[in-house]
mmCIF file of C-alpha atoms in Angstrom:
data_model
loop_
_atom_site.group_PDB
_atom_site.id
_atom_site.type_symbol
_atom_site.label_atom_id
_atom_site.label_comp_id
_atom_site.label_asym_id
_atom_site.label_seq_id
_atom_site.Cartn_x
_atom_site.Cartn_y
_atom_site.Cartn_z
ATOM 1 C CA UNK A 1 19.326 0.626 27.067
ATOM 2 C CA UNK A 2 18.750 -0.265 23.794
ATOM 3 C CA UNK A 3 15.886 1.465 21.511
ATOM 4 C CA UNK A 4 14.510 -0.082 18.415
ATOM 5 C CA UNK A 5 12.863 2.738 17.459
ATOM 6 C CA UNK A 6 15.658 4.543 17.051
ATOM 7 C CA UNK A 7 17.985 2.040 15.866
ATOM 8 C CA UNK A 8 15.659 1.873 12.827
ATOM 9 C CA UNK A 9 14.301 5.586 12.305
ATOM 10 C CA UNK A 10 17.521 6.528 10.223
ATOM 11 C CA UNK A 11 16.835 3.594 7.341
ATOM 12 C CA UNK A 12 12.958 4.192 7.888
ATOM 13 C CA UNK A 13 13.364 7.753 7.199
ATOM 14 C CA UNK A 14 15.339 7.434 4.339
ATOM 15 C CA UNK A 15 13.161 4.709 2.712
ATOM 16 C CA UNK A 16 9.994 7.131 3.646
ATOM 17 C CA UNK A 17 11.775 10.268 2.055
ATOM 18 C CA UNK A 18 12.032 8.590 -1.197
ATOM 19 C CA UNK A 19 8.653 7.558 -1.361
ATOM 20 C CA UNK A 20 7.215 10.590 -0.328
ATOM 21 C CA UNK A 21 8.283 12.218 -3.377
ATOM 22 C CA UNK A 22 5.295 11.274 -6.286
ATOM 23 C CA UNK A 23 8.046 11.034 -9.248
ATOM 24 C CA UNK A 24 10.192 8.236 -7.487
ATOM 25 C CA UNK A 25 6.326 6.311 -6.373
ATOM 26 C CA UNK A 26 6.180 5.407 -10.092
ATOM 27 C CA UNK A 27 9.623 5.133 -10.598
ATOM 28 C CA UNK A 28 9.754 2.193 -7.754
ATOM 29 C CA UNK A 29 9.378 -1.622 -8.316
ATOM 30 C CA UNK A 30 6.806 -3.240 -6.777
ATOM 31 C CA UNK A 31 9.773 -5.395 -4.549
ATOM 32 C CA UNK A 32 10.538 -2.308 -3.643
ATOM 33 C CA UNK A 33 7.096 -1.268 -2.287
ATOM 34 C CA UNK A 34 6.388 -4.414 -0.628
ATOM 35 C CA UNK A 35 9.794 -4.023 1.149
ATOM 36 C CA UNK A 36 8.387 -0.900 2.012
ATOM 37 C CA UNK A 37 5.281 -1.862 3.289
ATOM 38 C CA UNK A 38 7.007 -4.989 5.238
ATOM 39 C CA UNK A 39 9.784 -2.199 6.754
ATOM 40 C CA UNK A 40 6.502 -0.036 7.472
ATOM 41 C CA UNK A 41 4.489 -2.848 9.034
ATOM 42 C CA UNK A 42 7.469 -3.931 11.339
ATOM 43 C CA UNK A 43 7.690 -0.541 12.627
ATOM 44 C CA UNK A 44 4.267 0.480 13.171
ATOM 45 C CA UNK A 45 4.224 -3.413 15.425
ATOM 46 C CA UNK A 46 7.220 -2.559 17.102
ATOM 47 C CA UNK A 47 5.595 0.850 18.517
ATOM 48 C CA UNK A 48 2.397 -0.752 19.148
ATOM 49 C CA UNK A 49 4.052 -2.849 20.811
ATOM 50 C CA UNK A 50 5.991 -0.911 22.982
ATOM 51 C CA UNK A 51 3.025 1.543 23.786
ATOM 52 C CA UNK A 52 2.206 -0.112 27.624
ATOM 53 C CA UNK A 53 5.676 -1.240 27.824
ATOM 54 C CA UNK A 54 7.255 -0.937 31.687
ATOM 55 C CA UNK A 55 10.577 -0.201 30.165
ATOM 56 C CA UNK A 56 11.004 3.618 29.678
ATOM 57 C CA UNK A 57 13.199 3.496 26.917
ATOM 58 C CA UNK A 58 10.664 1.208 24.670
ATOM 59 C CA UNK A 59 7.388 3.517 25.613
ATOM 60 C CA UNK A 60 6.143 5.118 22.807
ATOM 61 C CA UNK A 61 3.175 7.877 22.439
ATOM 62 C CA UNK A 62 -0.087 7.899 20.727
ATOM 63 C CA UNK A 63 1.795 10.704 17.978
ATOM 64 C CA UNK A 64 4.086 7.831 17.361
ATOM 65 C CA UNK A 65 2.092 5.094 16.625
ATOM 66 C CA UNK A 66 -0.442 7.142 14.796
ATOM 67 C CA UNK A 67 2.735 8.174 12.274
ATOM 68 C CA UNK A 68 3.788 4.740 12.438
ATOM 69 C CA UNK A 69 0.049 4.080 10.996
ATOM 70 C CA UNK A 70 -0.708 6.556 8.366
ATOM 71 C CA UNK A 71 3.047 5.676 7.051
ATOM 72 C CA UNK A 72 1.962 1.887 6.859
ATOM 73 C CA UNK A 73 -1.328 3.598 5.485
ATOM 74 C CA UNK A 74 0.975 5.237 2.569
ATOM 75 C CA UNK A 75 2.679 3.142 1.508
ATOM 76 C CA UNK A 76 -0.123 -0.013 1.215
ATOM 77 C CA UNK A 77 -1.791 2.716 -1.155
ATOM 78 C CA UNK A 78 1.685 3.668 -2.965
ATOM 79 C CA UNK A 79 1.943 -0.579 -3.888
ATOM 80 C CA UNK A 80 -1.376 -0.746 -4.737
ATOM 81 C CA UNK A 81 -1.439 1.885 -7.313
ATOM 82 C CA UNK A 82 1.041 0.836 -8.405
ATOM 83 C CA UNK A 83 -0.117 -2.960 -9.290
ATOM 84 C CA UNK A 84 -3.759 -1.763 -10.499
#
């Protein structure tokens, strides 16, 4: 069965790993932030989504979502600092 979760943790990670890092925050354009908050956004749905799904492979837990949330949380704060 196929997870979307997983399928997009590798290029979430990566995209979270770079922002993470304060010297690269003011480094990035603000595409690149929305992008981030739009890659962010999609994946915090998609595990909301999938938290009272039947389908075992699609569940997700509270732990999940509430990453998905403070990462969506991040990086809406990471764009607007950077466009005040």
């Amino acid at each position: 069965m196929f997870n979307w979760n997983m399928a997009v943790w590798p290029r979430k990670m990566s995209l979270m790993s770079s922002q993470n890092d304060p010297s690269s925050a003011s480094d990035s354009s603000p595409r690149e932030l929305v992008r981030g908050v739009l890659i962010c956004f999609d994946t915090f749905a998609r595990i909301r989504g999938g938290r009272d799904s039947i389908l075992g492979a699609n569940r997700s837990t509270s732990q999940h979502e509430q990453r998905a949330f403070d990462d969506l949380a991040q990086a809406i704060t990471r764009l607007r600092s950077t466009l005040e």
